[in-house]
Short mmCIF file of C-alpha atoms and ligand atoms in Angstrom, two decimals:
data_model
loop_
_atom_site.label_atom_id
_atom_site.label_comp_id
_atom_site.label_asym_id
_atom_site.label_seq_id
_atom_site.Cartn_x
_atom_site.Cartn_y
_atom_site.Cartn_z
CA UNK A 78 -70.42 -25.35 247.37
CA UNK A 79 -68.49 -27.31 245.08
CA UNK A 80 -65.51 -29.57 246.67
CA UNK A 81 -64.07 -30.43 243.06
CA UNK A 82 -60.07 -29.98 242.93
CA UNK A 83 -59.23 -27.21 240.24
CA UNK A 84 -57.39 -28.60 237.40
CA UNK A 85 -53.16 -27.72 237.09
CA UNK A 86 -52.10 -26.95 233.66
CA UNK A 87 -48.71 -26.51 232.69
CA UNK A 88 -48.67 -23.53 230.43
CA UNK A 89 -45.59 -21.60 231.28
CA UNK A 90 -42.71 -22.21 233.41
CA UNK A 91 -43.69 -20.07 236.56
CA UNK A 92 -46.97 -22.31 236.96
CA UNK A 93 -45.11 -24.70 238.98
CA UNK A 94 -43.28 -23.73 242.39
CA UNK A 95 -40.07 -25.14 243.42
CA UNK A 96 -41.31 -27.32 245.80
CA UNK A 97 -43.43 -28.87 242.88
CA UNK A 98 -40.61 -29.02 240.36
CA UNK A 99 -38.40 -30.69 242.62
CA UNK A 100 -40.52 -33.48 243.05
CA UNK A 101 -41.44 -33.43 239.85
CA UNK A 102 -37.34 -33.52 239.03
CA UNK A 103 -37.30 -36.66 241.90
CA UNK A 104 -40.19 -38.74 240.35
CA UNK A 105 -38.35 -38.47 236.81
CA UNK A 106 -34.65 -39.38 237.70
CA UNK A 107 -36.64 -42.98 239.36
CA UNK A 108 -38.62 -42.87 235.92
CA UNK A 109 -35.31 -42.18 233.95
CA UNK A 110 -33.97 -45.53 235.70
CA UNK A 111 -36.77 -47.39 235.41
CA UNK A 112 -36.74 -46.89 231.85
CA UNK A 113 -32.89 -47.85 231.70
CA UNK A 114 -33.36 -51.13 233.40
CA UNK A 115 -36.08 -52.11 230.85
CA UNK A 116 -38.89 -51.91 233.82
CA UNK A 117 -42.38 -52.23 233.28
CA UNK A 118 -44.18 -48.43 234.83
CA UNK A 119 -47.77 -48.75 233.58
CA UNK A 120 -49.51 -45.91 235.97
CA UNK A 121 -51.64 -44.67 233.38
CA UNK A 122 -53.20 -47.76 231.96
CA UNK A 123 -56.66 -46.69 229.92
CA UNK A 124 -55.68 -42.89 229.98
CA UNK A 125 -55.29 -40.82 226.73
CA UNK A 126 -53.66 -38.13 226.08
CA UNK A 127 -54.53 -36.05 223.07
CA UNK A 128 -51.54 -33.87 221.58
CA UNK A 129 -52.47 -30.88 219.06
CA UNK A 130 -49.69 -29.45 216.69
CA UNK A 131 -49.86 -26.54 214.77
CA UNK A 132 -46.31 -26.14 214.17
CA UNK A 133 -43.94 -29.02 213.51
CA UNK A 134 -41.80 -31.01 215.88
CA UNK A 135 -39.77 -33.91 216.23
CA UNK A 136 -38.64 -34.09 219.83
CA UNK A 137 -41.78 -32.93 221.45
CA UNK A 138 -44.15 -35.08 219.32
CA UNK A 139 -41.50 -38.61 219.97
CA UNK A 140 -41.24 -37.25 223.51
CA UNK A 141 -44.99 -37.22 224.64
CA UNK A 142 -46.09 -39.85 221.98
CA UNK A 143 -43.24 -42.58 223.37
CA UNK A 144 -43.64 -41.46 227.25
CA UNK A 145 -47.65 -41.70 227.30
CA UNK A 146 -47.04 -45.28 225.38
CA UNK A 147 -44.33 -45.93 228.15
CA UNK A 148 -46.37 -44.60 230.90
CA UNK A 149 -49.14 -47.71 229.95
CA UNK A 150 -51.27 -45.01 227.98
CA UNK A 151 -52.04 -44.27 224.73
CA UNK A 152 -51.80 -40.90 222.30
CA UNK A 153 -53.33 -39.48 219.77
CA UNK A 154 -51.79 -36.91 217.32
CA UNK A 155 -53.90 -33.97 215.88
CA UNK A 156 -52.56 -31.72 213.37
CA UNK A 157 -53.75 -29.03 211.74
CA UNK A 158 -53.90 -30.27 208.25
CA UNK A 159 -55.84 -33.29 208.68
CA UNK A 160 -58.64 -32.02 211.60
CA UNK A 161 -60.83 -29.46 211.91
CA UNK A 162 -58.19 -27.08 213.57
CA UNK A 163 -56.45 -26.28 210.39
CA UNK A 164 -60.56 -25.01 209.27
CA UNK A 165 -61.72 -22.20 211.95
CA UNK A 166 -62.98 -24.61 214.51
CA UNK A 167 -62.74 -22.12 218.00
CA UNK A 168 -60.23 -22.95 219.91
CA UNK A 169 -62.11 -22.66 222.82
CA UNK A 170 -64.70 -25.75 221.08
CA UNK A 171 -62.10 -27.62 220.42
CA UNK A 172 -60.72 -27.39 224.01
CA UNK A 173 -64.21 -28.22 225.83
CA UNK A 174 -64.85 -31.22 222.72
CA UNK A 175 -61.37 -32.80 223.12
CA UNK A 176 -61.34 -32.68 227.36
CA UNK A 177 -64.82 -34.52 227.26
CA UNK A 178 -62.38 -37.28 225.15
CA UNK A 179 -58.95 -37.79 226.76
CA UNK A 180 -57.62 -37.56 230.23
CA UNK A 181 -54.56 -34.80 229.53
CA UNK A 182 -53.77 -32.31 226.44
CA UNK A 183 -50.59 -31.38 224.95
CA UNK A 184 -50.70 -28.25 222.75
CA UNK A 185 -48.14 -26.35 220.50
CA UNK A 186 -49.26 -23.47 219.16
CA UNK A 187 -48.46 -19.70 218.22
CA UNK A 188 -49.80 -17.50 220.59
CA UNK A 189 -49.80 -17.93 224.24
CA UNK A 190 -53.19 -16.18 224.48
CA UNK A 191 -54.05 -19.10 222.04
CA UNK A 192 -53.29 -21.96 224.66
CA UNK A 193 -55.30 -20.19 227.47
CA UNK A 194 -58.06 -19.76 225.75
CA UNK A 195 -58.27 -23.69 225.29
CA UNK A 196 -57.07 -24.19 228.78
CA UNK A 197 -59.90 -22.11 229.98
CA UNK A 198 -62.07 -24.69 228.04
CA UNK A 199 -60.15 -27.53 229.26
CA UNK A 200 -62.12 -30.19 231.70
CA UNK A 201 -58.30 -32.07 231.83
CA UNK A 202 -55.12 -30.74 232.12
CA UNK A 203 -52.98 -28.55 229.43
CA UNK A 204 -49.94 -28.72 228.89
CA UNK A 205 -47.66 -26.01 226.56
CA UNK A 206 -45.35 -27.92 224.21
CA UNK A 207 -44.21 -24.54 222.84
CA UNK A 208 -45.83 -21.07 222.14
CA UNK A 209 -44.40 -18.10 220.77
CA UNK A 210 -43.60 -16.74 224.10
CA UNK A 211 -42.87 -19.61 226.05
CA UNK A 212 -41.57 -23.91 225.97
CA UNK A 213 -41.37 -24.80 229.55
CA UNK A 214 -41.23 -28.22 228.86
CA UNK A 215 -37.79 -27.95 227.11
CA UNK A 216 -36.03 -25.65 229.91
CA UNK A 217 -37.75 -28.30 232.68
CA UNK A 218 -35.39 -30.50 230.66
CA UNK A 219 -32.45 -28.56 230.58
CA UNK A 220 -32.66 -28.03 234.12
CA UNK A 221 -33.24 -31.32 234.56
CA UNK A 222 -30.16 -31.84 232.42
CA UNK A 223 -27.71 -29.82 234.02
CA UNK A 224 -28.82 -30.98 237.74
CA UNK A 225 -27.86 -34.45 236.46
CA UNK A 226 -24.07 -33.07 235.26
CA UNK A 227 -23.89 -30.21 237.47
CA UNK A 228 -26.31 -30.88 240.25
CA UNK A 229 -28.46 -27.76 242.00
CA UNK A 230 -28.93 -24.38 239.31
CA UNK A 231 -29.38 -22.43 242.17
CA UNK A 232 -26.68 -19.73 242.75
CA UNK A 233 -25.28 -20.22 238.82
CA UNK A 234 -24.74 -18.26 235.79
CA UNK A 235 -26.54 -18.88 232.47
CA UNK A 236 -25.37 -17.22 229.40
CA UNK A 237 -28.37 -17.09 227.03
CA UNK A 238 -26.28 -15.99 223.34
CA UNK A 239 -29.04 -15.94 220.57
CA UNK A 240 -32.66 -13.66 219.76
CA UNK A 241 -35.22 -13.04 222.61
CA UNK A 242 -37.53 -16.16 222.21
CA UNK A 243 -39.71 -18.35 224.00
CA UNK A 244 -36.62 -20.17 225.19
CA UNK A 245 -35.01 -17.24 227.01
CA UNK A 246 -38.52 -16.10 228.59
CA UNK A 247 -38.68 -20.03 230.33
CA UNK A 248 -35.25 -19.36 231.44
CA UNK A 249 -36.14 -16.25 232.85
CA UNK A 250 -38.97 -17.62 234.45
CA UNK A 251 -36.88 -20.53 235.90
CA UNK A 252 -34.42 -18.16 236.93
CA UNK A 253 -36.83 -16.61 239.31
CA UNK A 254 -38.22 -19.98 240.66
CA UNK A 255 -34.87 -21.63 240.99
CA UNK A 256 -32.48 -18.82 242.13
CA UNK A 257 -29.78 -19.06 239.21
CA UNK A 258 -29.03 -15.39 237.10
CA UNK A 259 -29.33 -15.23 233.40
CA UNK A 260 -26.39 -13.54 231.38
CA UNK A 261 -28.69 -12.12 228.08
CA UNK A 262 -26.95 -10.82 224.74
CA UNK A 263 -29.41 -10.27 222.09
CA UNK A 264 -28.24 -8.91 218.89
CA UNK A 265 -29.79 -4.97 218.08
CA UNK A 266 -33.46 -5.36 216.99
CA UNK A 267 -34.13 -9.01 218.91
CA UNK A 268 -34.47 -7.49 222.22
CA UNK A 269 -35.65 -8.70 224.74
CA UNK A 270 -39.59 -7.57 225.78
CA UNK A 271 -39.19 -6.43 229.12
CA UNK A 272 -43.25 -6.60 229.50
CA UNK A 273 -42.91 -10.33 229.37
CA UNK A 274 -39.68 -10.38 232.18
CA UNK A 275 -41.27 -10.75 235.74
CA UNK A 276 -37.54 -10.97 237.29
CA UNK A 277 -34.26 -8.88 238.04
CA UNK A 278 -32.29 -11.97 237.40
CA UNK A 279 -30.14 -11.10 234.50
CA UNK A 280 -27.64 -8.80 232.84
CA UNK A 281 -27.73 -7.70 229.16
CA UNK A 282 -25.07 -7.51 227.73
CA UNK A 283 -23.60 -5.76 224.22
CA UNK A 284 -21.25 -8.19 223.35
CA UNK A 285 -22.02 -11.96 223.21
CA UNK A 286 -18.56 -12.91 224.25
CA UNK A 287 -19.30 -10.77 227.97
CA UNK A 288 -22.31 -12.57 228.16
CA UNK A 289 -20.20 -16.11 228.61
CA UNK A 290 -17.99 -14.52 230.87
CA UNK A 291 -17.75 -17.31 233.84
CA UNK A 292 -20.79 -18.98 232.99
CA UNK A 293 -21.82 -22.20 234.18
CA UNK A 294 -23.88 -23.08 231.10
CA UNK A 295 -23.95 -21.57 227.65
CA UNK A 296 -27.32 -21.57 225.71
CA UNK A 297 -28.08 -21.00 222.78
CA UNK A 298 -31.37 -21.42 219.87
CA UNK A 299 -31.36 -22.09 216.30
CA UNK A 300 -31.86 -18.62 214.73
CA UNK A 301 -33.71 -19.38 211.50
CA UNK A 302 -36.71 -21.95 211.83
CA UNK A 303 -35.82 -24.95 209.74
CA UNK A 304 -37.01 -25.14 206.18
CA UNK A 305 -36.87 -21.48 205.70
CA UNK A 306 -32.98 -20.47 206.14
CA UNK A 307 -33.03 -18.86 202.20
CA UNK A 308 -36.02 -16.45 203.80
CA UNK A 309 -33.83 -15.12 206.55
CA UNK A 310 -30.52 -14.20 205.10
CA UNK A 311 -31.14 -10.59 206.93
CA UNK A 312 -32.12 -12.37 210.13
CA UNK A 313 -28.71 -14.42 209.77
CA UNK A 314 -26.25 -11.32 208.49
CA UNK A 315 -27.91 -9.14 212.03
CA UNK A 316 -26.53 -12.37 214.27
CA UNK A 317 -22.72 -11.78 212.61
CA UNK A 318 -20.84 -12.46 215.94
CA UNK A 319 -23.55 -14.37 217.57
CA UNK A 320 -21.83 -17.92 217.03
CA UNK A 321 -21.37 -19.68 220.25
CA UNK A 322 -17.36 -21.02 219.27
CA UNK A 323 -14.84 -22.60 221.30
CA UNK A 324 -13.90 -19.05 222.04
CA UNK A 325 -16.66 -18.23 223.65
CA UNK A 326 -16.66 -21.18 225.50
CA UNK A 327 -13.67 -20.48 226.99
CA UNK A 328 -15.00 -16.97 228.78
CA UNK A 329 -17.33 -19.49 230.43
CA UNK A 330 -16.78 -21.51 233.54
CA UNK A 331 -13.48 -24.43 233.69
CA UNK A 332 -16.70 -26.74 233.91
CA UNK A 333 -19.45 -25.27 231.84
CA UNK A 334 -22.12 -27.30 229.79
CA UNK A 335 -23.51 -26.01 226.51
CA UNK A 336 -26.51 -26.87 225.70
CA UNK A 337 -28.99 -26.02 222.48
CA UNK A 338 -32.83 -27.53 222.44
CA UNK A 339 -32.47 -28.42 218.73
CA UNK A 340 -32.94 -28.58 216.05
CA UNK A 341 -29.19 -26.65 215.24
CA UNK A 342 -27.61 -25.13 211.88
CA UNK A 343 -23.77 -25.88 212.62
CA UNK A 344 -21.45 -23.25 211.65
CA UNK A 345 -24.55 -20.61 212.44
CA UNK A 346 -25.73 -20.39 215.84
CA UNK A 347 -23.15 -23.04 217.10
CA UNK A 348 -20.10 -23.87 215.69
CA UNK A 349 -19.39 -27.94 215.05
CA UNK A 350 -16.60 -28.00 217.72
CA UNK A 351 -18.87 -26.66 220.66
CA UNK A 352 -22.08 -28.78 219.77
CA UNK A 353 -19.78 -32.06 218.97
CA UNK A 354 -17.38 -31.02 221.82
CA UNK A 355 -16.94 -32.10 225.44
CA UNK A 356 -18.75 -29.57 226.98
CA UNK A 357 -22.05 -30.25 225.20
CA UNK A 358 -24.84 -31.92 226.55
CA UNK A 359 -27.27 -31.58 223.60
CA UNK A 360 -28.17 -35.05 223.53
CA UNK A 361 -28.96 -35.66 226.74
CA UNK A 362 -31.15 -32.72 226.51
CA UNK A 363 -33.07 -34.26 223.91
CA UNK A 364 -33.18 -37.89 225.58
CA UNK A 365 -34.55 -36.00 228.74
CA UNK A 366 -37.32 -34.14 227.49
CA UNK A 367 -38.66 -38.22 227.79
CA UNK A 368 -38.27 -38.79 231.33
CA UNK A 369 -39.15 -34.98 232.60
CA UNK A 370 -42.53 -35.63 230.25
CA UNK A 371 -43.34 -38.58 231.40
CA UNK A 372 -43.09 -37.10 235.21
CA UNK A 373 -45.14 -34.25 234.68
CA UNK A 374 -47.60 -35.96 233.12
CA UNK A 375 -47.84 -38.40 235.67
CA UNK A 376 -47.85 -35.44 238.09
CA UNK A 377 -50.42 -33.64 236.39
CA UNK A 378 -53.06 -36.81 236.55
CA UNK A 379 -52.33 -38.43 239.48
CA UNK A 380 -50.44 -36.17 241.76
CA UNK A 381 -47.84 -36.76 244.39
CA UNK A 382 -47.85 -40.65 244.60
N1 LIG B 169 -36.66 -28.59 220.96
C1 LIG B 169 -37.86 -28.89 220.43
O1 LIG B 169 -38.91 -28.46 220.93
O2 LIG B 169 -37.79 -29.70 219.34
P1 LIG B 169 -38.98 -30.01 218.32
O3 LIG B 169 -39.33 -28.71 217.65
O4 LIG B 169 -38.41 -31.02 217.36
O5 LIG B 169 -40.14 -30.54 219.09
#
């Protein structure tokens, strides 16, 4: 009988219980101040970790590229353009090939079903950095983000004001693990998919304005992928109303954050004076999708320390 430990991805959000995300969330607030004081962390000296992009990024690809380097590894970008990926290599090859290579693998892809099929095929750990249906990375941040502000989620109200995306189905899932409820308002024909929604955490609501209605954090997503806004002027005129503006802000909470995982089309899904305001967070969203990275990946190799 074998002894060998199974391997933990990190594939969606409900793939971690709380008791692992909260020391998960300890281990990267010390790693966070480590990295502000300029102190050398090199726990993953010799260790590689491969990341695989078939759709673009900024964040996630500085994120995991600069935390692995940070971290006292090294990482290696794949894309689909310039590897075999891009040419009908199975994805389940490519996930036994590139786990007999490197010690962890970051993948963003399009389908969920996608990133479990190389997962399956994985000898190392996987980690989602954004399907379709779910980016668990970026709500661990966001949590992270308002815990830092706010401190404990549990017991509060997010507003989520935008389509029914992978961003909203991590929040759901977080909802569930964390205890917080999730105030939805999608516009007509971006519904939500109740097949994916495992929880009876949240409220639709018509009108997006409701929906902020003495929230403690306001969320929203950008609503046309960058690079192709002239391809979505129907996608843009259905949102009419969507905006999250100082008005809406003020339904929420004396002491709400706003926060937005970027990139963001001011004046669409955000207007300037919520995203630039005092209530926003957005950039220490971005900064901590760093220090929440570099704690899960340490997690994922080497455990509880
Ligand atoms: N928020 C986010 O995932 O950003 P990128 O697409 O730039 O990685």
């Amino acid at each position: 009988m074998s002894t060998k430990k199974p391997i933990k991805h990190y594939l969606q959000f409900s793939d971690f219980t709380l008791e692992e995300y909260d020391y998960v969330i300890e281990r990267a607030h010390l790693i966070k101040r480590k990295f502000k004081n300029y102190e050398i962390y090199h726990p993953l000296i010799d260790r590689t970790l491969v990341m695989v992009f078939e759709k673009n990024s900024t964040r996630t690809r500085l994120s995991f590229e600069a935390g692995m380097h940070q971290l006292g590894g090294a990482a290696i970008y794949l894309n689909t353009r310039d590897s075999q990926l891009g040419r009908g290599e199975p994805v389940e090859d490519a996930g036994q090939v590139m786990s007999r290579m490197c010690d962890i693998i970051m993948v963003r892809t399009f389908g969920q079903d996608i990133i479990e099929r190389f997962a399956a095929n994985s000898r190392v750990p996987v980690i989602n950095g954004l399907t379709n249906e779910h980016h668990p990375c970026q709500v661990f941040a966001d949590i992270f983000t308002y815990i830092e502000h706010r401190g404990s989620i549990t017991g509060k109200v997010v507003a989520w004001i935008g389509d029914a995306n992978n961003m909203l189905y991590s929040w759901l899932q977080a909802a569930e693990v964390f205890g917080f409820h999730v105030n939805v308002s999608t516009p007509k024909g971006y519904d939500i998919d109740l097949a994916q929604v495992k929880t009876e955490r949240y409220t639709f609501f018509d009108n997006p304005s409701d929906a902020c209605e003495g929230a403690h954090l306001v969320n929203t997503d950008v609503w046309t992928s960058m690079g192709y806004e002239a391809e979505n002027a129907a996608r843009i005129a259905a949102f009419d109303g969507w905006i999250v503006d100082g008005a809406k802000m003020a339904r929420a909470a004396p002491d709400a954050l706003f926060m937005h995982c970027l990139p963001a089309h001011r004046g669409e899904e955000v207007a300037a004076e919520v995203i630039d305001g005092p209530q926003s967070v957005v950039w220490d969203e971005a900064e901590n999708r760093l220090h929440v990275q570099k704690a899960l990946i340490e997690y994922l190799l080497l455990g509880k320390i």
